[in-house]
Coordinates of C-alpha atoms in Angstrom, one line a residue:
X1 CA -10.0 57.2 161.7
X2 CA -10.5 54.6 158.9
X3 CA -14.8 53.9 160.2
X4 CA -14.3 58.2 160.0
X5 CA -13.1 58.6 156.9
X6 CA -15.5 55.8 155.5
X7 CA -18.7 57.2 157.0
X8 CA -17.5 60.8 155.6
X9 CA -17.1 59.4 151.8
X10 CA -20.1 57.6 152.0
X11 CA -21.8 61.3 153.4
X12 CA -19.8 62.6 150.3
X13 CA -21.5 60.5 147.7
X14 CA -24.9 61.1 149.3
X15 CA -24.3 65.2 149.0
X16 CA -23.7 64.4 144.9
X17 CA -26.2 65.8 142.8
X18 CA -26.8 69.5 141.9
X19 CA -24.2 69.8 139.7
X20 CA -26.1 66.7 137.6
X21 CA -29.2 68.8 137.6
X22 CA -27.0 71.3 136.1
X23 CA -25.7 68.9 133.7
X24 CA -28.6 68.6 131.7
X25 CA -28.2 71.6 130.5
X26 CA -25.3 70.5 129.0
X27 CA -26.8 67.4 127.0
X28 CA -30.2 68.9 125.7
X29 CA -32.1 68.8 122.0
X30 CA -29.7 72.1 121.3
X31 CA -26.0 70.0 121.6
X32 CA -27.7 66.8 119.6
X33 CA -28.3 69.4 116.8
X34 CA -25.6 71.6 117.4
X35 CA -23.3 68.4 117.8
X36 CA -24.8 66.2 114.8
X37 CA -25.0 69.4 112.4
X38 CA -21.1 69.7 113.2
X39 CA -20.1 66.3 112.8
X40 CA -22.5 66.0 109.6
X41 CA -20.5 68.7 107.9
X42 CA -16.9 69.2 109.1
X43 CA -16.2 65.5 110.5
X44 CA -13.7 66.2 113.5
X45 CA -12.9 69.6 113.1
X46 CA -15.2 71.0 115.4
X47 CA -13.9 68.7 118.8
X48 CA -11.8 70.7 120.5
X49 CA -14.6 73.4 120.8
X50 CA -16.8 70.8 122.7
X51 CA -13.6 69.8 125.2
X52 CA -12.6 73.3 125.4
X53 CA -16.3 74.5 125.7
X54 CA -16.6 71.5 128.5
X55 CA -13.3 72.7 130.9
X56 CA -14.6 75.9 130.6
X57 CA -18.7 75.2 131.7
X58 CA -16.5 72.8 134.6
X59 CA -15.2 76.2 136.0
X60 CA -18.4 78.3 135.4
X61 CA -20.4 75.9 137.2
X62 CA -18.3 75.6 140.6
X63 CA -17.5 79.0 140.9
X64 CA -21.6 79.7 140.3
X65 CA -22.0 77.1 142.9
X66 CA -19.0 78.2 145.7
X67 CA -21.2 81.9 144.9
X68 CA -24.3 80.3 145.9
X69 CA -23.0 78.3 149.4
X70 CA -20.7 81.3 150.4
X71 CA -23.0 84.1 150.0
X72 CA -26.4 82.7 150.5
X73 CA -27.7 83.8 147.9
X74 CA -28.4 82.3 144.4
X75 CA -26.3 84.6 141.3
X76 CA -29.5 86.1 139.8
X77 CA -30.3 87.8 143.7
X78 CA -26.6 88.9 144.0
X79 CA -26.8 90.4 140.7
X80 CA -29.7 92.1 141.3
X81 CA -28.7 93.2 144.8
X82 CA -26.2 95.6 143.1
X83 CA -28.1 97.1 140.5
X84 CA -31.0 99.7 140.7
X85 CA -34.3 98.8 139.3
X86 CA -34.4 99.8 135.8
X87 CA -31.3 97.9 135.5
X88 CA -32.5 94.7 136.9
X89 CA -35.5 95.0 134.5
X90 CA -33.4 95.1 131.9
X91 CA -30.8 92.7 133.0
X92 CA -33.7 90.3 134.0
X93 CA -35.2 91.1 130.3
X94 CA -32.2 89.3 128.5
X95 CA -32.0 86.6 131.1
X96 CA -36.0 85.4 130.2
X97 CA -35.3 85.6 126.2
X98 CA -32.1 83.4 126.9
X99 CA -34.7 81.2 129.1
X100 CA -37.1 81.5 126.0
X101 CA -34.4 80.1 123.4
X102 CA -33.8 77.7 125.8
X103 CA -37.1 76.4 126.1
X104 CA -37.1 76.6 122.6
X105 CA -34.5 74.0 121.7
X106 CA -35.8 71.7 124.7
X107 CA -39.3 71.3 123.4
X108 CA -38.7 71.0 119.5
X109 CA -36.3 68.4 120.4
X110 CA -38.4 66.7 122.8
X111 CA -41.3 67.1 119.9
X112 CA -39.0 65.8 117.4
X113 CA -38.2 62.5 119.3
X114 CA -42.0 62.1 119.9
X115 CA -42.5 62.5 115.8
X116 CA -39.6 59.9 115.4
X117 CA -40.9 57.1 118.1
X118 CA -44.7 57.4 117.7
X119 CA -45.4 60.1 114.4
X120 CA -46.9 62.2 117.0
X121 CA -47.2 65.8 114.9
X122 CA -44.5 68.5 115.8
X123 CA -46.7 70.9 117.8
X124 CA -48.8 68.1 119.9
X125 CA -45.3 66.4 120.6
X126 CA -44.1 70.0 121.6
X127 CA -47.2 70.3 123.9
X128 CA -46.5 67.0 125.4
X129 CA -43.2 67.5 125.9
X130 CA -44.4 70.6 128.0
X131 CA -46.5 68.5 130.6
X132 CA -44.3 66.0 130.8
X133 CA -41.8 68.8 132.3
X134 CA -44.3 69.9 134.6
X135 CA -44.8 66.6 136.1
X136 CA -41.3 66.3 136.6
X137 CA -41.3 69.8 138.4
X138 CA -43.9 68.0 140.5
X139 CA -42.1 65.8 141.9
X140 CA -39.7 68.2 143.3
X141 CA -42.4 70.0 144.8
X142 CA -44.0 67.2 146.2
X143 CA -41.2 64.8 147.0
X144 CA -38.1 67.0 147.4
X145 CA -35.2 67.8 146.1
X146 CA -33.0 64.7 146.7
X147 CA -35.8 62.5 144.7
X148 CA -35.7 65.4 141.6
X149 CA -32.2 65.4 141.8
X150 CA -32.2 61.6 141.5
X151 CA -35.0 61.5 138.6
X152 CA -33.2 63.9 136.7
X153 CA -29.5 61.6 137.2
X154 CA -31.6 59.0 136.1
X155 CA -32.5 60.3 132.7
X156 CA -29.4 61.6 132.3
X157 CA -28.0 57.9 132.1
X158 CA -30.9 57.4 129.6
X159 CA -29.4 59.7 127.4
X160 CA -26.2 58.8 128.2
X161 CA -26.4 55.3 126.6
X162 CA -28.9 56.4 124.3
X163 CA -25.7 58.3 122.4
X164 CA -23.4 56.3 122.9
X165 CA -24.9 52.6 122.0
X166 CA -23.4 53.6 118.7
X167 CA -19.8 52.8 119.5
X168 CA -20.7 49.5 120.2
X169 CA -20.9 49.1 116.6
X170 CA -18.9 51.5 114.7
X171 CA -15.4 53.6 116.7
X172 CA -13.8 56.7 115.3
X173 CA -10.3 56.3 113.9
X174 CA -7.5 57.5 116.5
X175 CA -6.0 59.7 114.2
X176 CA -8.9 61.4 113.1
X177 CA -10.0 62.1 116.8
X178 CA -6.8 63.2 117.7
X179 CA -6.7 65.8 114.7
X180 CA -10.1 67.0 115.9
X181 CA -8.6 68.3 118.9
X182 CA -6.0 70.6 117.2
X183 CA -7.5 74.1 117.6
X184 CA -9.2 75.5 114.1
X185 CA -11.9 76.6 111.9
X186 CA -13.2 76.1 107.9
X187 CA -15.3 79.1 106.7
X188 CA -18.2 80.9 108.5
X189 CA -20.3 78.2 108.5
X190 CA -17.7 76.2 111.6
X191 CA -17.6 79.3 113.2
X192 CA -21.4 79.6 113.5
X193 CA -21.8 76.1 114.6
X194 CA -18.7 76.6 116.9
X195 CA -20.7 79.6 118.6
X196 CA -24.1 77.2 118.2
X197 CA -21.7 74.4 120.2
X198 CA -20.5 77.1 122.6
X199 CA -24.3 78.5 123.5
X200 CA -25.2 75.0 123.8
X201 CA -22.5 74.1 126.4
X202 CA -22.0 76.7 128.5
X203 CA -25.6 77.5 129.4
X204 CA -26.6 80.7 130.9
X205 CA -29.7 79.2 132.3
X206 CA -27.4 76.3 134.2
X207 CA -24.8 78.9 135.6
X208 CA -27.7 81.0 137.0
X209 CA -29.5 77.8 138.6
X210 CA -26.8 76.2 140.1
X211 CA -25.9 78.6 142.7
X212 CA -29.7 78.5 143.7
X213 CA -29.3 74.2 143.3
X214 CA -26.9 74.4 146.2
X215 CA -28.9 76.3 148.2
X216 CA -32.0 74.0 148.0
X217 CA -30.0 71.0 148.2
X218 CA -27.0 72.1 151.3
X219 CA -28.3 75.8 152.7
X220 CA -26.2 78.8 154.1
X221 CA -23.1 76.6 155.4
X222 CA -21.2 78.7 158.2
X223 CA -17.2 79.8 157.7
X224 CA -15.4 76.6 158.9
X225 CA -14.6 73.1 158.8
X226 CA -18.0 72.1 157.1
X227 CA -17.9 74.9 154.4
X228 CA -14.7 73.4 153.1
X229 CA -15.9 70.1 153.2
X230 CA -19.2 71.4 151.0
X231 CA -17.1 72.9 148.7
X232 CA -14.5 69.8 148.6
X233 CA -18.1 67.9 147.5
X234 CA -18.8 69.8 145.2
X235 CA -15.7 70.2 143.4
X236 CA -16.1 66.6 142.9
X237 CA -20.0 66.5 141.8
X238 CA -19.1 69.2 139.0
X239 CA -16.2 67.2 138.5
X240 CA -18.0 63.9 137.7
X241 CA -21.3 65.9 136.3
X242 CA -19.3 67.8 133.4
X243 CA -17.2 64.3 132.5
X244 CA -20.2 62.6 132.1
X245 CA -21.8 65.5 129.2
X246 CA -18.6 66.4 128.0
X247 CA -18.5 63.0 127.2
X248 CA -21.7 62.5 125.6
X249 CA -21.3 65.9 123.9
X250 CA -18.4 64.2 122.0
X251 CA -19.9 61.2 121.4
X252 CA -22.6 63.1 119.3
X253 CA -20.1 65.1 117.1
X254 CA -18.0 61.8 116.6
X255 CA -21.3 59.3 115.8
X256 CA -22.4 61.7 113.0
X257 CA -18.3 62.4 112.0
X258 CA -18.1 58.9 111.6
X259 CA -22.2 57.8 109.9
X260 CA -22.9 61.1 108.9
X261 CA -19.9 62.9 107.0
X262 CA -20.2 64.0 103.5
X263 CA -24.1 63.8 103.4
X264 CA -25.7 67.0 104.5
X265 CA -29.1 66.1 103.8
X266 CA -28.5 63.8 107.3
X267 CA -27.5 67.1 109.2
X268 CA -30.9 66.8 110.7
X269 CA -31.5 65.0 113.3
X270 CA -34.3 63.2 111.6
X271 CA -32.0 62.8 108.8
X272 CA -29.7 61.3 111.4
X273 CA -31.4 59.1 112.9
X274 CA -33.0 57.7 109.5
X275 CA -28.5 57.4 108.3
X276 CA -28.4 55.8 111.8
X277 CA -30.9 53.1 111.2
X278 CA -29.5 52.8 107.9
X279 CA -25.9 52.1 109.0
X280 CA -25.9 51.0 112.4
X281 CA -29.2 49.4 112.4
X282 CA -33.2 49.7 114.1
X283 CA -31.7 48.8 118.0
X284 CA -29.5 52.1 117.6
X285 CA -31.4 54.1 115.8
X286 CA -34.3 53.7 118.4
X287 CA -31.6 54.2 121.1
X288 CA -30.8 57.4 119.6
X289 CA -34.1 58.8 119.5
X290 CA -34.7 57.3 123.6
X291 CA -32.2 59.5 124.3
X292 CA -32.9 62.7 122.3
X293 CA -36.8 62.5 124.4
X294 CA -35.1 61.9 127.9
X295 CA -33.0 64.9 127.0
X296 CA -35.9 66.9 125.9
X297 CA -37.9 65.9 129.1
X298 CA -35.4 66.7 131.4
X299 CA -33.8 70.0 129.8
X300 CA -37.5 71.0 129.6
X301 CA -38.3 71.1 133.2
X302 CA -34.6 71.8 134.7
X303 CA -35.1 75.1 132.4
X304 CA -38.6 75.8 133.7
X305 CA -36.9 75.7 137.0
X306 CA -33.9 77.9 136.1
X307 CA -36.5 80.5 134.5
X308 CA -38.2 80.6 138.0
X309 CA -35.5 80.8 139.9
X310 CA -33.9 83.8 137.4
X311 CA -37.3 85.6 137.9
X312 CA -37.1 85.2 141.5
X313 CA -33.8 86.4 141.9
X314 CA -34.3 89.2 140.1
X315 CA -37.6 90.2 140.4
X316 CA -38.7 88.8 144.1
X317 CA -41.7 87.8 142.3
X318 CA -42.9 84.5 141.6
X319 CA -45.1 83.2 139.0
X320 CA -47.1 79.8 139.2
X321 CA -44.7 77.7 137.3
X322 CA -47.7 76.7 135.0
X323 CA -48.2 80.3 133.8
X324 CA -44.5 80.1 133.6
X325 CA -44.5 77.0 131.7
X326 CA -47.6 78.0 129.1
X327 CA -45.3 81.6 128.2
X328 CA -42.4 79.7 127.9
X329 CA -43.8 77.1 125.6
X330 CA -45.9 78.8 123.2
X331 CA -42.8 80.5 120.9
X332 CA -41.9 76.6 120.7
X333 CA -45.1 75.7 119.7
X334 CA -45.5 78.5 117.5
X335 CA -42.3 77.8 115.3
X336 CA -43.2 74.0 115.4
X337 CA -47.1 74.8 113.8
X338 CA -45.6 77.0 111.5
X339 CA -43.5 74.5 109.8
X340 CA -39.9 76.4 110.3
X341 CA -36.8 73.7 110.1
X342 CA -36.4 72.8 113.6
X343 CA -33.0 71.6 113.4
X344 CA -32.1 74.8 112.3
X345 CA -34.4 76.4 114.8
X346 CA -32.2 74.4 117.6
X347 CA -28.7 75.6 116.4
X348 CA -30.0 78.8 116.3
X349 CA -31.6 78.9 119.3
X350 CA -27.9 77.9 120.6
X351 CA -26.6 80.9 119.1
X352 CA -29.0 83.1 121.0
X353 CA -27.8 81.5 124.1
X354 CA -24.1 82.1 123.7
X355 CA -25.6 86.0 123.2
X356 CA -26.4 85.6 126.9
X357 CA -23.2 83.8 128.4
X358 CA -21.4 86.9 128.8
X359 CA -24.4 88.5 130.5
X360 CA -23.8 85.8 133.4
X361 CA -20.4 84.9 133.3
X362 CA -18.9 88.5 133.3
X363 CA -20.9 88.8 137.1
X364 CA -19.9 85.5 138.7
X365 CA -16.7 86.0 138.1
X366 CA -16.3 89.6 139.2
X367 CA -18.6 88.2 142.2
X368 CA -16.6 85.5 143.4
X369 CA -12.9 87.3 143.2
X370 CA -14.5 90.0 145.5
X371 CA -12.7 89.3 149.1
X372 CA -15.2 91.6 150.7
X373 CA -18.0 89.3 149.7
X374 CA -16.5 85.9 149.8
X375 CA -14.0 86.1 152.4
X376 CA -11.3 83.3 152.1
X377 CA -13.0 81.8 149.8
X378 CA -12.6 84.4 147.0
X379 CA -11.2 82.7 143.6
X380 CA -7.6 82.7 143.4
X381 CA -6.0 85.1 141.1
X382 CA -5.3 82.7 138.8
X383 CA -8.6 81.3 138.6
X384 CA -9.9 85.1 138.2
X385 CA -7.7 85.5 135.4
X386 CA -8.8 81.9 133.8
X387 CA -12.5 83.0 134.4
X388 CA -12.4 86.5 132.8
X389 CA -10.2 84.8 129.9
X390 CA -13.6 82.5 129.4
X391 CA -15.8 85.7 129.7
X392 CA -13.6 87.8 127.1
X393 CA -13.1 85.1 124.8
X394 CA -16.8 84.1 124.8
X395 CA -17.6 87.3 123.7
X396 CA -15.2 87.9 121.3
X397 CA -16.7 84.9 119.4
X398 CA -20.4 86.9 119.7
X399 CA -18.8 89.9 118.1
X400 CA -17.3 87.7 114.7
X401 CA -21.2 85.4 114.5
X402 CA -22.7 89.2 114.9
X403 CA -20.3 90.3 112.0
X404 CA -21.2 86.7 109.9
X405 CA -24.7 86.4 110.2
X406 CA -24.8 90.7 109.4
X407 CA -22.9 90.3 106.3
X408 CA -24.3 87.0 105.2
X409 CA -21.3 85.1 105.5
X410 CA -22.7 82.6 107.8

C-alpha cells in the first residue's frame, strides 16, 4: 500500500502543470503596473483586493478546469453550444477585444523591459516581444505540451524571483501589511486601480483556456475512480499555481508601498525601476526588469494561445496562429509608435479586462452547477452560491468604474 501510494504521488506531481500555464495570466506586464501604480500611490491600502482577487481567480480556475475534464469540452465550445449563431458572433466579439487588451498589456510590458535592459525603442521591443511568443508557441507544437507547460513554469520562477529579490533587502512593516488587508477604498482613483487589480487577476482569457489546458494535457477522463483522482490533482495544481502569483502579485504592491510611496512620478514602471535602482541598488533593479520580460514573454504567447483556443471554441475556425499573432499585435504596436503612456495604457488595458470577467464567469458557473451536464460532479451549492457572489460582485464594481470614468471622477 505504501510502494502504491508512493508511485501515485509521484504520478500526482507529474500530472501538475496546466493550472501554471494559467498562472501566468495572473503575473503579467498588466499586475506589475496595476500592482506598482497601487502601491506607488495608496501604500497598503489596496492588498486585500489582490488576496481577495487571488481566492476568487483559485475558484474560477478549477471550476473552469472540473468544466473542461467533465464535459469534454473546453468553456468557449460549451458556451457556444448553447447559443444560436448571431449570438456566438457576438459573444465571441467581446471575448477577442478582451484577448486584444490582453495582448496589449503583454507586449508594452514586454517592450518596456526590452527599453529598460538594452534601450531597445518601444515599438521594435513590442515587435520582439511578439516573435519571441511565437517561438514559445513553437515549442508546444513541436515538442508537446508537457515541455510548454514546463517552459512556461520555468519562466514563471524567473519572474518569481525577479519580484521578490527586493525583500532580501528592504521588508514591509507587520502592521502596515496587516492594515492593508482590512477591506476599503480612498477616492475614485483606488477604486479604478482596484477594478485595474481585479481585470488584471482574474483573467478572462485564463478562465477560458484552462478548461481547454486540461484537455490537451489529461483528455475526456471516464465517470469513476480516475476522474476523481484528476480532479483531486488538480485541485492541488490550482492550489499551488494561484499561491505562487498571489504571492508575487503582493510582492509587487508591497515593493513599491514600501520604495515607492509618496512619489508618483515613480508610479511608472520605468519610474520604478529607476526608485528601485536608487534605493535598493543595480542587482535589484536589473532583477526587476528580468522579471517584468519573462512575464511579458510568457503572458504573450499563453494569450496567443487562449485567443486561439476562444476562436476555436466559438467559431470552429482556426486561424494560423501567426495571422493571429500579427492582428493581435499591431493595436500594441500602434499605441507604443504613437507615444501614448504605456503604464497607463497597461492599467487601462486591465480595466477593459475586468469588462469581460463577467462575460466568462457568469457561464462557468451556471455551467458547472447544472446536474444534467456534470453529473455528480456538479458544484456544490455552496460553491454555486460562492461562484455567483464572485460573478455579481465583479460586476457591480464595472457598473461604479463605468459611472467614474463617465463623470470624470476617476
Amino acid at each position: 500500500m505504501a510502494q502504491g501510494t508512493q508511485a501515485s504521488l509521484k504520478t500526482s506531481w507529474y500530472l501538475l502543470g496546466p493550472a501554471f500555464v494559467a498562472a501566468i495570466a495572473y503575473v503579467d506586464p498588466g499586475n506589475v503596473a496595476a500592482n506598482v501604480s497601487s502601491g506607488t500611490q495608496f501604500g497598503y491600502l489596496l492588498l486585500w483586493v489582490i488576496v481577495a482577487a487571488n481566492v476568487a481567480a483559485g475558484l474560477v480556475q478549477y471550476l473552469s478546469a472540473k468544466l473542461g475534464l467533465v464535459t469534454g469540452r473546453s468553456l468557449p465550445a460549451a458556451i457556444g453550444k448553447r447559443m444560436s449563431r448571431p449570438l456566438r458572433l457576438t459573444f465571441w466579439a467581446q471575448a477577442e477585444i478582451v484577448a486584444m487588451a490582453t495582448d496589449v498589456a503583454e507586449v508594452i510590458g514586454g517592450a518596456i523591459a526590452l527599453r529598460i535592459l538594452f534601450g531597445l525603442p518601444l515599438p521594435l521591443g513590442g515587435i520582439i516581444t511578439g516573435v519571441i511568443s511565437l517561438l514559445l508557441l513553437a515549442i508546444k507544437d513541436r515538442r508537446g505540451q508537457i515541455l510548454f507547460e514546463r517552459v512556461i513554469t520555468g519562466l514563471l520562477l524567473v519572474i518569481a524571483v525577479g519580484f521578490a529579490a527586493s525583500f532580501f533587502v528592504a521588508t514591509p512593516p507587520p502592521d502596515a501589511v496587516v492594515g492593508g488587508l482590512v477591506p476599503r477604498f480612498h477616492g475614485a482613483e483606488s477604486v479604478l486601480l482596484a477594478a485595474a487589480i481585479l481585470g488584471a487577476t482574474v483573467m478572462p482569457h485564463a478562465v477560458y483556456m484552462h478548461s481547454g489546458l486540461v484537455l490537451d494535457r489529461h483528455g475526456h477522463p471516464e465517470p469513476g475512480p480516475d476522474r476523481r483522482w484528476l480532479l483531486r490533482v488538480t485541485r492541488v495544481d490550482v492550489v499551488l499555481a494561484m499561491a505562487v502569483a498571489g504571492t508575487v502579485n503582493a510582492a509587487m504592491l508591497l515593493v513599491a508601498a514600501i520604495n515607492l510611496q509618496g512619489h508618483p512620478e515613480s508610479a511608472s514602471i520605468d519610474g520604478a525601476y529607476t526608485a528601485i535602482h536608487n534605493t535598493l541598488g543595480a542587482t535589484i533593479a536589473v532583477l526587476f526588469a528580468v522579471g517584468l520580460l519573462a512575464s511579458g514573454l510568457a503572458s504573450s504567447s499563453v494569450g496567443a494561445y487562449a485567443g486561439a483556443m476562444i476562436m476555436q471554441g466559438l467559431l470552429h475556425r482556426s486561424v494560423p496562429m501567426l495571422v493571429r499573432r500579427l492582428v493581435t499585435l499591431c493595436p500594441a504596436v500602434a499605441i507604443l509608435a504613437l507615444g501614448f503612456d504605456p503604464t497607463r495604457a497597461l492599467v487601462l488595458s486591465q480595466v477593459v479586462l475586468s469588462f469581460g470577467i463577467p462575460f466568462a464567469v457568469l457561464p462557468l458557473v451556471r455551467l458547472t452547477s447544472k446536474r444534467d451536464l456534470m453529473g455528480s460532479d456538479a458544484n456544490h451549492p455552496v460553491t454555486t452560491v460562492i461562484g455567483w457572489a464572485v460573478a455579481i460582485m465583479i460586476s457591480l464594481l464595472n457598473v461604479v468604474l463605468i459611472y467614474l470614468t463617465a463623470t470624470g471622477s476617476a
